[in-house]
mmCIF file of C-alpha atoms in Angstrom:
data_model
loop_
_atom_site.group_PDB
_atom_site.id
_atom_site.type_symbol
_atom_site.label_atom_id
_atom_site.label_comp_id
_atom_site.label_asym_id
_atom_site.label_seq_id
_atom_site.Cartn_x
_atom_site.Cartn_y
_atom_site.Cartn_z
ATOM 1 C CA MET A 1 92.137 107.856 95.289
ATOM 2 C CA ARG A 2 94.502 109.539 97.741
ATOM 3 C CA GLY A 3 95.452 109.041 101.373
ATOM 4 C CA ASN A 4 92.959 106.723 103.006
ATOM 5 C CA ALA A 5 90.044 107.365 100.672
ATOM 6 C CA ALA A 6 87.734 104.386 100.398
ATOM 7 C CA MET A 7 88.239 101.951 97.544
ATOM 8 C CA LYS A 8 85.481 101.444 95.037
ATOM 9 C CA ASP A 9 83.677 98.183 95.726
ATOM 10 C CA ALA A 10 84.119 97.152 92.095
ATOM 11 C CA THR A 11 87.865 97.737 92.278
ATOM 12 C CA ARG A 12 88.196 95.670 95.443
ATOM 13 C CA ALA A 13 86.127 92.852 93.946
ATOM 14 C CA LYS A 14 88.196 92.705 90.766
ATOM 15 C CA LEU A 15 91.518 92.796 92.601
ATOM 16 C CA ALA A 16 90.352 89.928 94.823
ATOM 17 C CA GLU A 17 90.197 87.743 91.706
ATOM 18 C CA VAL A 18 93.568 88.509 90.130
ATOM 19 C CA SER A 19 97.049 87.235 90.915
ATOM 20 C CA THR A 20 100.083 89.246 91.914
ATOM 21 C CA ALA A 21 101.764 87.796 88.831
ATOM 22 C CA THR A 22 99.167 89.375 86.553
ATOM 23 C CA LEU A 23 99.294 92.655 88.456
ATOM 24 C CA THR A 24 103.065 92.966 88.116
ATOM 25 C CA THR A 25 102.711 92.562 84.342
ATOM 26 C CA VAL A 26 99.935 95.140 84.105
ATOM 27 C CA LEU A 27 102.003 97.587 86.166
ATOM 28 C CA PHE A 28 105.135 96.855 84.109
ATOM 29 C CA LYS A 29 103.213 97.914 80.995
ATOM 30 C CA ARG A 30 102.659 101.255 82.744
ATOM 31 C CA GLY A 31 106.363 101.625 83.589
ATOM 32 C CA PHE A 32 106.246 100.419 87.217
ATOM 33 C CA ARG A 33 108.948 97.849 87.963
ATOM 34 C CA ASN A 34 109.500 97.948 91.729
ATOM 35 C CA VAL A 35 106.065 97.047 93.080
ATOM 36 C CA PHE A 36 106.422 93.471 94.405
ATOM 37 C CA LEU A 37 107.014 92.777 98.095
ATOM 38 C CA ALA A 38 108.572 89.304 98.257
ATOM 39 C CA LEU A 39 107.168 88.395 101.670
ATOM 40 C CA ASN A 40 105.706 85.137 102.904
ATOM 41 C CA PRO A 41 102.065 84.518 103.811
ATOM 42 C CA LEU A 42 101.775 82.944 107.254
ATOM 43 C CA ASN A 43 98.876 80.910 105.906
ATOM 44 C CA PRO A 44 98.937 80.373 102.122
ATOM 45 C CA GLU A 45 95.299 79.197 102.334
ATOM 46 C CA ALA A 46 94.095 82.505 103.811
ATOM 47 C CA PRO A 47 91.866 84.682 101.609
ATOM 48 C CA ARG A 48 93.539 87.054 99.186
ATOM 49 C CA MET A 49 94.359 90.411 100.716
ATOM 50 C CA VAL A 50 93.112 93.661 99.178
ATOM 51 C CA GLY A 51 93.048 97.092 100.778
ATOM 52 C CA PRO A 52 94.594 100.564 100.992
ATOM 53 C CA ALA A 53 97.824 100.845 102.954
ATOM 54 C CA TYR A 54 97.880 102.289 106.460
ATOM 55 C CA THR A 55 101.533 102.477 107.466
ATOM 56 C CA LEU A 56 103.714 102.309 110.558
ATOM 57 C CA ARG A 57 107.359 103.389 110.341
ATOM 58 C CA THR A 58 110.105 102.199 112.683
ATOM 59 C CA ILE A 59 113.722 103.144 113.323
ATOM 60 C CA PRO A 60 116.314 101.193 115.341
ATOM 61 C CA ALA A 61 115.453 100.934 119.026
ATOM 62 C CA ARG A 62 117.377 102.743 121.771
ATOM 63 C CA GLU A 63 117.651 101.375 125.268
ATOM 64 C CA ASP A 64 116.642 104.567 127.105
ATOM 65 C CA LEU A 65 113.494 104.966 124.991
ATOM 66 C CA ASP A 66 112.228 101.447 124.460
ATOM 67 C CA GLY A 67 111.290 99.751 127.702
ATOM 68 C CA LEU A 68 108.100 97.816 128.422
ATOM 69 C CA ASP A 69 106.520 100.851 130.087
ATOM 70 C CA VAL A 70 106.081 102.571 126.702
ATOM 71 C CA PHE A 71 103.076 100.371 126.025
ATOM 72 C CA LYS A 72 101.187 102.032 128.897
ATOM 73 C CA ASP A 73 100.882 105.110 126.679
ATOM 74 C CA PRO A 74 97.845 104.736 124.363
ATOM 75 C CA SER A 75 99.515 107.121 121.907
ATOM 76 C CA HIS A 76 102.429 104.728 121.336
ATOM 77 C CA PRO A 77 102.476 104.515 117.507
ATOM 78 C CA GLN A 78 102.215 100.739 117.328
ATOM 79 C CA ARG A 79 99.269 100.536 119.733
ATOM 80 C CA LYS A 80 97.616 103.672 118.332
ATOM 81 C CA GLY A 81 97.916 102.304 114.809
ATOM 82 C CA VAL A 82 96.305 99.000 115.749
ATOM 83 C CA GLU A 83 93.318 100.869 117.167
ATOM 84 C CA GLU A 84 93.026 103.396 114.329
ATOM 85 C CA CYS A 85 93.847 101.446 111.169
ATOM 86 C CA PRO A 86 90.612 101.764 109.158
ATOM 87 C CA PRO A 87 88.455 98.690 108.520
ATOM 88 C CA GLY A 88 89.227 97.350 105.062
ATOM 89 C CA ALA A 89 92.766 98.780 105.098
ATOM 90 C CA VAL A 90 96.046 96.868 105.232
ATOM 91 C CA PHE A 91 98.389 97.563 108.168
ATOM 92 C CA VAL A 92 101.876 97.885 106.623
ATOM 93 C CA ILE A 93 104.868 97.932 108.986
ATOM 94 C CA ASP A 94 108.245 99.209 107.844
ATOM 95 C CA SER A 95 110.633 97.169 109.983
ATOM 96 C CA ARG A 96 113.656 98.016 107.821
ATOM 97 C CA GLY A 97 113.937 94.380 106.774
ATOM 98 C CA ASP A 98 114.992 93.458 110.318
ATOM 99 C CA ALA A 99 113.381 90.276 111.657
ATOM 100 C CA ARG A 100 115.596 89.960 114.739
ATOM 101 C CA ALA A 101 112.627 91.218 116.783
ATOM 102 C CA ALA A 102 108.919 90.940 116.108
ATOM 103 C CA SER A 103 106.936 93.693 114.421
ATOM 104 C CA ALA A 104 103.758 92.596 116.234
ATOM 105 C CA GLY A 105 102.267 89.470 117.790
ATOM 106 C CA GLY A 106 99.124 87.438 118.113
ATOM 107 C CA ILE A 107 97.140 89.801 120.349
ATOM 108 C CA LEU A 108 97.657 92.840 118.110
ATOM 109 C CA ILE A 109 96.948 90.833 114.969
ATOM 110 C CA THR A 110 93.767 89.484 116.569
ATOM 111 C CA ARG A 111 92.710 93.044 117.340
ATOM 112 C CA LEU A 112 93.298 94.115 113.737
ATOM 113 C CA LYS A 113 91.266 91.181 112.466
ATOM 114 C CA ALA A 114 88.435 91.878 114.928
ATOM 115 C CA ARG A 115 88.305 95.514 113.800
ATOM 116 C CA GLY A 116 87.788 94.492 110.175
ATOM 117 C CA VAL A 117 91.270 95.333 108.886
ATOM 118 C CA ALA A 118 92.001 93.515 105.629
ATOM 119 C CA GLY A 119 95.498 92.237 106.443
ATOM 120 C CA ALA A 120 98.906 92.925 107.969
ATOM 121 C CA VAL A 121 102.305 93.165 106.303
ATOM 122 C CA THR A 122 105.834 93.566 107.641
ATOM 123 C CA ASP A 123 109.273 93.162 106.143
ATOM 124 C CA GLY A 124 110.355 91.957 109.571
ATOM 125 C CA GLY A 125 108.714 89.094 111.454
ATOM 126 C CA PHE A 126 105.628 88.349 113.529
ATOM 127 C CA ARG A 127 105.765 86.567 116.867
ATOM 128 C CA ASP A 128 103.107 83.979 117.781
ATOM 129 C CA SER A 129 103.273 83.077 114.112
ATOM 130 C CA PRO A 130 101.698 79.589 114.453
ATOM 131 C CA GLU A 131 98.669 81.142 116.148
ATOM 132 C CA ILE A 132 98.430 83.896 113.526
ATOM 133 C CA ALA A 133 98.630 81.316 110.749
ATOM 134 C CA ALA A 134 95.733 79.410 112.341
ATOM 135 C CA MET A 135 93.505 82.509 112.156
ATOM 136 C CA GLY A 136 93.084 82.080 108.410
ATOM 137 C CA TRP A 137 93.563 85.839 107.996
ATOM 138 C CA PRO A 138 95.983 87.506 105.539
ATOM 139 C CA ALA A 139 99.307 88.251 107.238
ATOM 140 C CA TYR A 140 102.719 88.469 105.565
ATOM 141 C CA HIS A 141 106.244 88.651 106.946
ATOM 142 C CA ALA A 142 109.851 87.787 106.122
ATOM 143 C CA LYS A 143 110.118 85.054 108.756
ATOM 144 C CA PRO A 144 108.946 84.252 112.303
ATOM 145 C CA SER A 145 110.471 86.284 115.124
ATOM 146 C CA ALA A 146 109.762 85.607 118.803
ATOM 147 C CA PRO A 147 111.597 88.526 120.567
ATOM 148 C CA THR A 148 109.591 91.624 121.518
ATOM 149 C CA ASN A 149 109.736 94.484 119.043
ATOM 150 C CA LEU A 150 111.285 96.804 121.651
ATOM 151 C CA ILE A 151 114.633 95.033 121.341
ATOM 152 C CA HIS A 152 115.241 96.335 117.825
ATOM 153 C CA HIS A 153 112.319 98.546 116.725
ATOM 154 C CA HIS A 154 111.332 102.045 117.799
ATOM 155 C CA CYS A 155 107.941 103.019 116.360
ATOM 156 C CA VAL A 156 107.930 106.638 115.222
ATOM 157 C CA ASP A 157 105.297 107.492 112.596
ATOM 158 C CA LEU A 158 101.854 106.486 111.394
ATOM 159 C CA ASN A 159 100.427 106.829 107.907
ATOM 160 C CA VAL A 160 103.511 108.266 106.230
ATOM 161 C CA PRO A 161 105.403 106.974 103.168
ATOM 162 C CA VAL A 162 107.531 103.970 104.136
ATOM 163 C CA ALA A 163 109.860 101.411 102.635
ATOM 164 C CA CYS A 164 108.660 97.826 103.045
ATOM 165 C CA ALA A 165 110.584 94.936 101.517
ATOM 166 C CA GLY A 166 112.392 97.421 99.302
ATOM 167 C CA VAL A 167 109.206 98.954 97.887
ATOM 168 C CA GLY A 168 107.998 102.487 98.486
ATOM 169 C CA VAL A 169 104.520 102.327 100.018
ATOM 170 C CA HIS A 170 102.455 105.489 100.358
ATOM 171 C CA PRO A 171 99.335 105.752 102.515
ATOM 172 C CA GLY A 172 96.336 104.743 100.449
ATOM 173 C CA ASP A 173 98.299 102.697 97.906
ATOM 174 C CA ILE A 174 96.425 99.496 97.222
ATOM 175 C CA MET A 175 98.022 96.344 98.605
ATOM 176 C CA VAL A 176 97.091 93.039 96.995
ATOM 177 C CA GLY A 177 98.413 89.791 98.459
ATOM 178 C CA ASP A 178 98.215 86.155 97.399
ATOM 179 C CA GLY A 179 100.284 83.013 97.917
ATOM 180 C CA GLU A 180 103.319 84.499 96.138
ATOM 181 C CA GLY A 181 103.575 87.828 97.927
ATOM 182 C CA ILE A 182 102.185 91.347 97.691
ATOM 183 C CA VAL A 183 101.849 93.994 95.007
ATOM 184 C CA CYS A 184 101.663 97.697 95.830
ATOM 185 C CA ILE A 185 99.504 99.566 93.309
ATOM 186 C CA PRO A 186 99.834 103.364 93.232
ATOM 187 C CA ALA A 187 96.486 104.647 94.435
ATOM 188 C CA HIS A 188 95.772 106.973 91.528
ATOM 189 C CA ILE A 189 95.839 104.153 88.942
ATOM 190 C CA ALA A 190 94.259 101.390 91.029
ATOM 191 C CA ASP A 191 90.868 101.466 89.304
ATOM 192 C CA ASP A 192 92.370 101.182 85.820
ATOM 193 C CA VAL A 193 94.858 98.506 86.887
ATOM 194 C CA ALA A 194 92.073 96.461 88.472
ATOM 195 C CA GLU A 195 90.014 96.586 85.281
ATOM 196 C CA GLU A 196 92.909 95.571 83.024
ATOM 197 C CA ALA A 197 94.149 92.866 85.384
ATOM 198 C CA PHE A 198 90.660 91.393 85.642
ATOM 199 C CA GLU A 199 90.331 91.272 81.853
ATOM 200 C CA GLN A 200 93.790 89.712 81.581
ATOM 201 C CA THR A 201 92.843 87.109 84.168
ATOM 202 C CA VAL A 202 89.722 86.103 82.243
ATOM 203 C CA PHE A 203 91.796 85.721 79.089
ATOM 204 C CA GLU A 204 94.547 83.738 80.827
ATOM 205 C CA ASP A 205 91.983 81.401 82.390
ATOM 206 C CA PHE A 206 90.739 80.700 78.874
ATOM 207 C CA VAL A 207 94.290 80.135 77.622
ATOM 208 C CA GLN A 208 95.099 77.839 80.554
ATOM 209 C CA GLU A 209 92.049 75.722 79.823
ATOM 210 C CA ARG A 210 92.853 75.512 76.099
ATOM 211 C CA VAL A 211 96.505 74.646 76.682
ATOM 212 C CA ALA A 212 95.589 71.998 79.245
ATOM 213 C CA ALA A 213 93.364 70.445 76.573
ATOM 214 C CA GLY A 214 96.345 70.211 74.224
ATOM 215 C CA HIS A 215 96.114 73.455 72.217
ATOM 216 C CA THR A 216 99.373 75.080 71.123
ATOM 217 C CA ILE A 217 100.289 78.483 72.533
ATOM 218 C CA ARG A 218 101.144 79.668 69.006
ATOM 219 C CA GLY A 219 98.611 82.241 67.907
ATOM 220 C CA LEU A 220 96.855 81.898 71.251
ATOM 221 C CA TYR A 221 99.214 83.410 73.795
ATOM 222 C CA PRO A 222 99.436 86.175 72.750
ATOM 223 C CA MET A 223 96.321 85.961 70.623
ATOM 224 C CA THR A 224 97.665 86.724 67.151
ATOM 225 C CA ASP A 225 95.405 84.248 65.331
ATOM 226 C CA ALA A 226 92.049 85.938 64.803
ATOM 227 C CA ALA A 227 90.358 82.546 64.629
ATOM 228 C CA ASN A 228 90.794 82.224 68.398
ATOM 229 C CA ARG A 229 88.794 85.377 69.136
ATOM 230 C CA PRO A 230 85.260 83.988 68.575
ATOM 231 C CA ILE A 231 86.214 80.859 70.517
ATOM 232 C CA PHE A 232 87.276 83.041 73.439
ATOM 233 C CA GLU A 233 84.121 85.174 73.277
ATOM 234 C CA ALA A 234 81.914 82.079 73.257
ATOM 235 C CA TRP A 235 83.866 80.609 76.186
ATOM 236 C CA ARG A 236 83.486 83.828 78.151
ATOM 237 C CA LYS A 237 79.753 84.095 77.515
ATOM 238 C CA GLU A 238 79.222 80.492 78.559
ATOM 239 C CA ARG A 239 80.951 81.118 81.877
ATOM 240 C CA GLY A 240 79.334 84.475 82.539
ATOM 241 C CA ARG A 241 82.600 86.348 82.708
#
């Protein structure tokens, strides 16, 4: 799985059911520590976000290059990216952690949603944030930012490796977002990570239910008492998982 190759449907489905907390643990077991983008969902009730990264890189704006007329050019990277980000992908904007000016606003986010894009992420801020939140569509930022992006951001590249919220994101890496933030999964291990994370989620759902009913975590989490294994298997079969 490289570049913007399509995700397997099974991988997408499994990742839509697992938490970023579980994913960070699964990735840690594989030696990956810096994979979590601590950004805020505009609407915590929006669906979970899953999709390959399509990136936009910015550098600091310069007054002679960043006037309102630049948007008349359809090849402007921000506008071009909004029209070319593949359906099912996640539009990831490297804003250098600078939320003094917006990375995008309501109209561009609406266009991404209408085109079937899976979500939008910036380590800066979105303008029109109340309206974006009301869309019920996955969008993540550091904080709201009303000023136009041209004040502080000069868009330079599309679909190149970027830094977003301190994490290296390569085109095609799989972005998974929930109410806590976003995990970036290296594309070449996404299928295996999805499978393990799904299995871990099933097990942890079982543990959560048992603990809520008063069971001790000793011998259960982790499962070191073999007597818990048939109970888990019966529970899983009953629930069709």
